[in-house]
PDB file of C-alpha atoms and ligand atoms in Angstrom:
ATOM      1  CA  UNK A1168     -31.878 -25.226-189.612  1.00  0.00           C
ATOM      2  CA  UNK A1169     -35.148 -25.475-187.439  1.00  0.00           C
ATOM      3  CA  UNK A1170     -34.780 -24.074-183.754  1.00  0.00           C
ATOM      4  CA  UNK A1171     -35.648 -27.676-182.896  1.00  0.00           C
ATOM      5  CA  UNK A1172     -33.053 -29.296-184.337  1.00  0.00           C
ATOM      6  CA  UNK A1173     -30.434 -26.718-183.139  1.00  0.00           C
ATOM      7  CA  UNK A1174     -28.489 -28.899-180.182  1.00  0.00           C
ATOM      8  CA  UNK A1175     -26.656 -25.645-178.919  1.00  0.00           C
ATOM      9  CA  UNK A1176     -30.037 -23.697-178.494  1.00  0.00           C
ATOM     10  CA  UNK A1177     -31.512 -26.688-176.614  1.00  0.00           C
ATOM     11  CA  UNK A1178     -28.562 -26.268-173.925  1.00  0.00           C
ATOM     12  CA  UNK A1179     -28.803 -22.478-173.817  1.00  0.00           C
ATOM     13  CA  UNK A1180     -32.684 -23.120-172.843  1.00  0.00           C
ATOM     14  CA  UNK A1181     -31.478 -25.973-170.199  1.00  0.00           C
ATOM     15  CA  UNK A1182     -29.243 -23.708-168.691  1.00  0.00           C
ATOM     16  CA  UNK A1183     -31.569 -20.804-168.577  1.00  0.00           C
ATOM     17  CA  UNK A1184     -33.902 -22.975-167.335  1.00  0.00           C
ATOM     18  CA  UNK A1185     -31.545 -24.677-163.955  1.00  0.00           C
ATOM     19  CA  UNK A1186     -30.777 -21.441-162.951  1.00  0.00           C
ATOM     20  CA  UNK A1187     -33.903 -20.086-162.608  1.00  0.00           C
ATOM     21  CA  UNK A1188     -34.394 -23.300-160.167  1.00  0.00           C
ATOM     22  CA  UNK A1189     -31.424 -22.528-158.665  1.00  0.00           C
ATOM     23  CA  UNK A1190     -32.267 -19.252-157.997  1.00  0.00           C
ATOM     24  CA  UNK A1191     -35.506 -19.744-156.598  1.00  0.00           C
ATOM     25  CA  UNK A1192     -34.032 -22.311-154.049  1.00  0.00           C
ATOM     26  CA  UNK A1193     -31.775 -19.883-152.845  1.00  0.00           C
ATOM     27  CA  UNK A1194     -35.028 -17.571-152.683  1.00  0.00           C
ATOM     28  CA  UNK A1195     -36.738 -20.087-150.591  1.00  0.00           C
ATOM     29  CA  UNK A1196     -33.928 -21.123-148.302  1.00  0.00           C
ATOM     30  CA  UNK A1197     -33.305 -17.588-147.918  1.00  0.00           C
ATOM     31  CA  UNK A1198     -36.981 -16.533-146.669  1.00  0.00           C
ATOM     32  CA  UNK A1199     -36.937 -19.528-144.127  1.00  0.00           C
ATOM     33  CA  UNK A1200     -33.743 -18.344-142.806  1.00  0.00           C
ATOM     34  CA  UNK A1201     -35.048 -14.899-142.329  1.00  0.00           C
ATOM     35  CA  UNK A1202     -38.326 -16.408-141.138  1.00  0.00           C
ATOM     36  CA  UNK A1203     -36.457 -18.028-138.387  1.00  0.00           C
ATOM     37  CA  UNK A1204     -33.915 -15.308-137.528  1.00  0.00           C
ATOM     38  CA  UNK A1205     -37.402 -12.625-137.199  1.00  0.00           C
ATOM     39  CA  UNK A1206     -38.579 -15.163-135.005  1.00  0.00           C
ATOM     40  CA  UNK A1207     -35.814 -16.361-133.034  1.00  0.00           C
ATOM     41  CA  UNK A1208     -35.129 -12.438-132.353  1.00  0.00           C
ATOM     42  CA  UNK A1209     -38.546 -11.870-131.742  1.00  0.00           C
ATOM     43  CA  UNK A1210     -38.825 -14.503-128.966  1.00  0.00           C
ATOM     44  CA  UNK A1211     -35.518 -13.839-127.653  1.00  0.00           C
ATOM     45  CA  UNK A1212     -36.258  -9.888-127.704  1.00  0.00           C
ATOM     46  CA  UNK A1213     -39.673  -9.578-126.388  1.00  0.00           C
ATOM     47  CA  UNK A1214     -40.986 -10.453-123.236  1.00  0.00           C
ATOM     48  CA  UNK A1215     -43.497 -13.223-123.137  1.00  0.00           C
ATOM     49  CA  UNK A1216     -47.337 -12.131-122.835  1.00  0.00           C
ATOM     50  CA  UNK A1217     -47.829 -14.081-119.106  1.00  0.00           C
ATOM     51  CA  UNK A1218     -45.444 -16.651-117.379  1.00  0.00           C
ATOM     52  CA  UNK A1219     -46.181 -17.274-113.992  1.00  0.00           C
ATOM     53  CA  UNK A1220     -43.706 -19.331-111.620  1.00  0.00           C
ATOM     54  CA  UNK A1221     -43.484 -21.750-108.560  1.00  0.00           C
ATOM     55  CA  UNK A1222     -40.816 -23.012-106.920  1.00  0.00           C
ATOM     56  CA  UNK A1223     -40.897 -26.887-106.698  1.00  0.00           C
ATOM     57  CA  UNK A1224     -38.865 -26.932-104.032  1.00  0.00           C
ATOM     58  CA  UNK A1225     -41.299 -25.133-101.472  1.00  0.00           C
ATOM     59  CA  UNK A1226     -44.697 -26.242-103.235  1.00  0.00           C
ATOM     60  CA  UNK A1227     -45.848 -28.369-100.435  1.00  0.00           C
ATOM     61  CA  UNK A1228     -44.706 -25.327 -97.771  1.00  0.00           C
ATOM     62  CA  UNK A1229     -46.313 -22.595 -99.171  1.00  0.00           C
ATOM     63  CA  UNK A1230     -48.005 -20.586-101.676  1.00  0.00           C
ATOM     64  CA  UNK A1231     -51.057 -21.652-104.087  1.00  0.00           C
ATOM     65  CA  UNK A1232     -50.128 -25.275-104.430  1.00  0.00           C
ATOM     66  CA  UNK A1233     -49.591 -26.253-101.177  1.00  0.00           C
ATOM     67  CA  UNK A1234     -51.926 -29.985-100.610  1.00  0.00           C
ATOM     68  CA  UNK A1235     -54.706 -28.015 -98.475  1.00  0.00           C
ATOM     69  CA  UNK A1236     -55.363 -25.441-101.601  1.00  0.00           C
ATOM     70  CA  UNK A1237     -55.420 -29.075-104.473  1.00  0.00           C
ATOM     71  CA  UNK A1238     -58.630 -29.696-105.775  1.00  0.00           C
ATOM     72  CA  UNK A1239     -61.641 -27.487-107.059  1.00  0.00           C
ATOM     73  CA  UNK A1240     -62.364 -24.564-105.343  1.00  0.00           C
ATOM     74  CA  UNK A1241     -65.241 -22.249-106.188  1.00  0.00           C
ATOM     75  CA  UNK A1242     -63.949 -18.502-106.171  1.00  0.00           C
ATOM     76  CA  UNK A1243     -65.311 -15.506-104.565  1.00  0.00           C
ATOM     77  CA  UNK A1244     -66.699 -14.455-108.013  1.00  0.00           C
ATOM     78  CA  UNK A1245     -68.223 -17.862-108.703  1.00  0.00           C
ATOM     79  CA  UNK A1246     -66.171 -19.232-110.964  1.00  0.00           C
ATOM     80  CA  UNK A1247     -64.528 -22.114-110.554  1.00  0.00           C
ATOM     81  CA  UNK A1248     -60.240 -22.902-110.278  1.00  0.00           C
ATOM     82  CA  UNK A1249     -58.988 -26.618-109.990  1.00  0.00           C
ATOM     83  CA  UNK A1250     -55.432 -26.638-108.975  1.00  0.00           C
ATOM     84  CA  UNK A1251     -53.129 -30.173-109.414  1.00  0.00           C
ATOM     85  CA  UNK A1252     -49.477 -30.891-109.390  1.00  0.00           C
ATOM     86  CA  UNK A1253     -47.710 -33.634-110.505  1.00  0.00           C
ATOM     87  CA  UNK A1254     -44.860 -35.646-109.527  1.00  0.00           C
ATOM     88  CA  UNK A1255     -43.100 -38.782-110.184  1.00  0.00           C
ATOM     89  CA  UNK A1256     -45.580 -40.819-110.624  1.00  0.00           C
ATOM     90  CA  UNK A1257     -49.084 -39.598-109.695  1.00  0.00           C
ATOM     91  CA  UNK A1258     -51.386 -36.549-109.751  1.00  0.00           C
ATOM     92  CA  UNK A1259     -52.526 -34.654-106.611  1.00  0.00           C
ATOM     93  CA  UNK A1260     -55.153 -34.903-106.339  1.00  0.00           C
ATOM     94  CA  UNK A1261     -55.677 -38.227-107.852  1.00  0.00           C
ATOM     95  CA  UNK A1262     -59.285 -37.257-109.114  1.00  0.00           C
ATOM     96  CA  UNK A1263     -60.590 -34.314-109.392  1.00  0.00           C
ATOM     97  CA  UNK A1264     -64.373 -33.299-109.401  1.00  0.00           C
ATOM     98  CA  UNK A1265     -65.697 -30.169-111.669  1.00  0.00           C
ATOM     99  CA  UNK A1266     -69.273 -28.957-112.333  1.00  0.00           C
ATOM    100  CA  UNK A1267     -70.686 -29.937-116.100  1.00  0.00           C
ATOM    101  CA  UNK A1268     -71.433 -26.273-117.942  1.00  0.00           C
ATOM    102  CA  UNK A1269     -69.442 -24.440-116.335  1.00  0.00           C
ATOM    103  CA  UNK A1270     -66.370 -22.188-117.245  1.00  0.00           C
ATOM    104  CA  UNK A1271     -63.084 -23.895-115.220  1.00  0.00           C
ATOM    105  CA  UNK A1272     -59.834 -22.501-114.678  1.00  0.00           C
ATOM    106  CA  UNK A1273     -56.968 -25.317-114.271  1.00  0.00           C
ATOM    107  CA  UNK A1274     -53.937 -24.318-112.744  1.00  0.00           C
ATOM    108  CA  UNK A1275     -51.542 -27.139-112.967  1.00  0.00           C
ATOM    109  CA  UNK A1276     -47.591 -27.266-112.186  1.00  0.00           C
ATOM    110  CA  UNK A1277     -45.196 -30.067-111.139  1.00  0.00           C
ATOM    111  CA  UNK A1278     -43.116 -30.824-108.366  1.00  0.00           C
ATOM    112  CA  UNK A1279     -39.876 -32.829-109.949  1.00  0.00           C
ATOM    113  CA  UNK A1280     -39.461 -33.095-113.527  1.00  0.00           C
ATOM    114  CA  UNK A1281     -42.040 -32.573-116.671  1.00  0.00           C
ATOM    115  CA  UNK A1282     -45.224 -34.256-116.933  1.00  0.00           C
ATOM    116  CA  UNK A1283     -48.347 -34.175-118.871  1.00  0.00           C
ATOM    117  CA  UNK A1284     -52.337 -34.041-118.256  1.00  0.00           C
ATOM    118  CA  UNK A1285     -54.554 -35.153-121.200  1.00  0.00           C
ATOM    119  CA  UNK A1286     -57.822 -35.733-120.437  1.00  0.00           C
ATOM    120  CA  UNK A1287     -59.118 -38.407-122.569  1.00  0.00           C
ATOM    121  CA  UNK A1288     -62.327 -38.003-124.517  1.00  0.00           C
ATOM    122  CA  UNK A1289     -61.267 -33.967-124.491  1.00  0.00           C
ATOM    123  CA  UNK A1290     -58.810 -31.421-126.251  1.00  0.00           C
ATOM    124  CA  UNK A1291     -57.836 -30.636-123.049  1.00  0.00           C
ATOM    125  CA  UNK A1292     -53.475 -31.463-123.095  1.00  0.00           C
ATOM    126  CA  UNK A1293     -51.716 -29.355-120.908  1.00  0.00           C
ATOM    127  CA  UNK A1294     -47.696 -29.881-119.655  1.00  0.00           C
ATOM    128  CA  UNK A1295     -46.603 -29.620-116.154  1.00  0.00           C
ATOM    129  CA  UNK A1296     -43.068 -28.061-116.263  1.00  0.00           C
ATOM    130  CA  UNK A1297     -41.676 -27.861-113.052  1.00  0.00           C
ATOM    131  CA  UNK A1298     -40.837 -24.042-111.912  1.00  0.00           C
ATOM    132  CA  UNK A1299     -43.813 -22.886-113.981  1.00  0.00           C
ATOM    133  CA  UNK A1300     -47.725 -22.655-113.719  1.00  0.00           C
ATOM    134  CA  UNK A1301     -49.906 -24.072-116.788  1.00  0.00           C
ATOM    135  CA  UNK A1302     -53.053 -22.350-116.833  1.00  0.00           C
ATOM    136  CA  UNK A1303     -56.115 -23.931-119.432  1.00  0.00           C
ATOM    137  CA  UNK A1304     -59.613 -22.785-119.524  1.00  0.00           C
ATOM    138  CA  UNK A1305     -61.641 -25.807-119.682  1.00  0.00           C
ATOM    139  CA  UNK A1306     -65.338 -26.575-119.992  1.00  0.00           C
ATOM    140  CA  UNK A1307     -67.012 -29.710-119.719  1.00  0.00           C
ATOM    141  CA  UNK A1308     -70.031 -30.374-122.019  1.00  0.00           C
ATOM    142  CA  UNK A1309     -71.863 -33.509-119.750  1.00  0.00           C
ATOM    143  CA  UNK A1310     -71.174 -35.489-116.455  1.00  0.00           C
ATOM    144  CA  UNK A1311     -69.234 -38.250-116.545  1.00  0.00           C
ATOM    145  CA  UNK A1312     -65.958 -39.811-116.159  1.00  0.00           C
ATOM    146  CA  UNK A1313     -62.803 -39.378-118.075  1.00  0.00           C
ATOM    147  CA  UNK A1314     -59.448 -40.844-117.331  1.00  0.00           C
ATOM    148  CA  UNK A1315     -56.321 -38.324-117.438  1.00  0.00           C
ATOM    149  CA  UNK A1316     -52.787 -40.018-117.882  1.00  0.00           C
ATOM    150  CA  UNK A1317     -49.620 -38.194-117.866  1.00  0.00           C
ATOM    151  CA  UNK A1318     -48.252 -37.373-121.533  1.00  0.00           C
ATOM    152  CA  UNK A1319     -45.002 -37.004-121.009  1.00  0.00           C
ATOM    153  CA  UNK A1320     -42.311 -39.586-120.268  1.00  0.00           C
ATOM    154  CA  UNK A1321     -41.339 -39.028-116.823  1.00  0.00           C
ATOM    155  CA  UNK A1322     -39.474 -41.637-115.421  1.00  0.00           C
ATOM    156  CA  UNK A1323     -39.817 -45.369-114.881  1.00  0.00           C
ATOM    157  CA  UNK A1324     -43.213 -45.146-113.463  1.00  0.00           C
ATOM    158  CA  UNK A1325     -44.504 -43.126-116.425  1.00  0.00           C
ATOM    159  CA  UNK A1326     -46.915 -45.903-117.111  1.00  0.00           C
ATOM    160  CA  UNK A1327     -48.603 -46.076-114.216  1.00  0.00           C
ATOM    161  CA  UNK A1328     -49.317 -42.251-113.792  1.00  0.00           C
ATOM    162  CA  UNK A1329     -52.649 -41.628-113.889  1.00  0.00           C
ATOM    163  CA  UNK A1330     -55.650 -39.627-112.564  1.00  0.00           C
ATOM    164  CA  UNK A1331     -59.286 -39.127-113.160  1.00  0.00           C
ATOM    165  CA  UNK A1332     -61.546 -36.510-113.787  1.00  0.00           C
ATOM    166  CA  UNK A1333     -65.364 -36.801-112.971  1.00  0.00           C
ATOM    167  CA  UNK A1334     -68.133 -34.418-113.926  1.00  0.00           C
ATOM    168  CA  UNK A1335     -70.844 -33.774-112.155  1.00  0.00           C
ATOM    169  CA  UNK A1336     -74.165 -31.635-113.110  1.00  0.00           C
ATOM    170  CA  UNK A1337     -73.801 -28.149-111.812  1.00  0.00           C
ATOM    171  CA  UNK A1338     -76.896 -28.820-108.791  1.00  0.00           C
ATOM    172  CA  UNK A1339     -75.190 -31.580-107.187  1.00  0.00           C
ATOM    173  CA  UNK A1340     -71.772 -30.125-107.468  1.00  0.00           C
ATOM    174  CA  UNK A1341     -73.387 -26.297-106.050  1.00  0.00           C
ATOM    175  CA  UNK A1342     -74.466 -29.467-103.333  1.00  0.00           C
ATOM    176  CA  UNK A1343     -70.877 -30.474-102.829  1.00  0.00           C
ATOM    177  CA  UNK A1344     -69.660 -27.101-102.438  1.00  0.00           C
ATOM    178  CA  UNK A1345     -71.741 -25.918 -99.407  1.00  0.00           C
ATOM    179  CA  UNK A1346     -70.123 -27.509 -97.092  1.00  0.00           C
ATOM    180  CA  UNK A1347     -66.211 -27.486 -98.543  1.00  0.00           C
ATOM    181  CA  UNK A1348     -63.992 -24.785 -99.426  1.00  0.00           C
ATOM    182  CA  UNK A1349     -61.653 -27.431-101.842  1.00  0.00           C
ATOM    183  CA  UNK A1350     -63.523 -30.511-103.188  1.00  0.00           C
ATOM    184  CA  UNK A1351     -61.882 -33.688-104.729  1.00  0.00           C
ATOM    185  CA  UNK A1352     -63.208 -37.069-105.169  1.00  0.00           C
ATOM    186  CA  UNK A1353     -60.317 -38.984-103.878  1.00  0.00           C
ATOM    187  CA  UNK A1354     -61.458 -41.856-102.257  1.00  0.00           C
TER     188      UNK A1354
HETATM  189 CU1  CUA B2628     -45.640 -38.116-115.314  1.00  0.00          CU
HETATM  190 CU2  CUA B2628     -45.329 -39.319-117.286  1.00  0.00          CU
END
């Protein structure tokens, strides 16, 4: 009798042939378990590289966000920091003016409950979690305008939270800045 025709050796290769699939699922279940136990530990274990905190409750009393220091300040080493908070349902401030070509520092946080800041026509996505500060180097490429919704569903005026960002060119916003420590272009 051919090997082929055998029925009994067709089983044996079957079998042989399910557990080796069985065995490598285990294998693979098995290194995304340890995958996420290294990492879970990991996390859990080691402190995180930079978190920096604010109290929402005293944001508007003291301390870096308080509503004189919002806007776009330029820094005694000349570069430039916009700091905005959010809260249910608008940004503050409401538009926000940077210099085109320039290296920006946004320091964001909220004042209630998480929100979002994309600004559209960017990769620039950053979330406001109240009781901690997002920080995002940003750069602008051109002047112009770009709109900058909240992300995040916040609440039952989600929809209407918006804010703007406009560029300027770097002369007229060096213009702006000589006569204003913290520049927005709130209306
Ligand atoms: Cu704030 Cu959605």
């Amino acid at each position: 009798m051919s090997s082929e025709t055998d029925p009994s050796l067709g089983e044996a290769v079957a079998a042989r042939i399910e557990r080796r699939w069985a065995t490598l699922s285990i294998v693979i279940v098995g290194v995304l378990v340890g995958m996420a136990t290294f990492i879970g530990i990991h996390q859990a274990t080691m402190p995180q590289g930079r978190v920096e905190t604010a109290d929402p409750r005293t944001l508007h009393l003291s301390g870096e966000f308080i509503e004189s220091n919002l806007g776009t300040a330029v820094e005694a080493d000349g570069s430039v920091t916009v700091r905005a908070v959010g809260q249910q349902y608008s940004f503050t401030p409401q538009c926000i003016v940077v210099p085109a070509e320039t290296p920006i520092t946004l320091r964001t946080t909220s004042a209630d409950v998480v929100h979002g800041l994309i600004i559209e026509g960017t990769n620039i996505n950053a979330m406001l979690v109240p009781g901690y500060i997002s920080e995002l180097p940003v750069r602008f490429r051109k002047p112009g305008e770009h709109v900058m919704p909240c992300q995040e569903f916040c609440g039952i005026g989600h929809q209407g939270m918006w804010g703007k960002v406009k560029v300027v060119d770097k002369a007229a916003f060096a213009g702006m800045t000589a006569s204003r420590r913290r520049l927005t272009c709130v209306d």
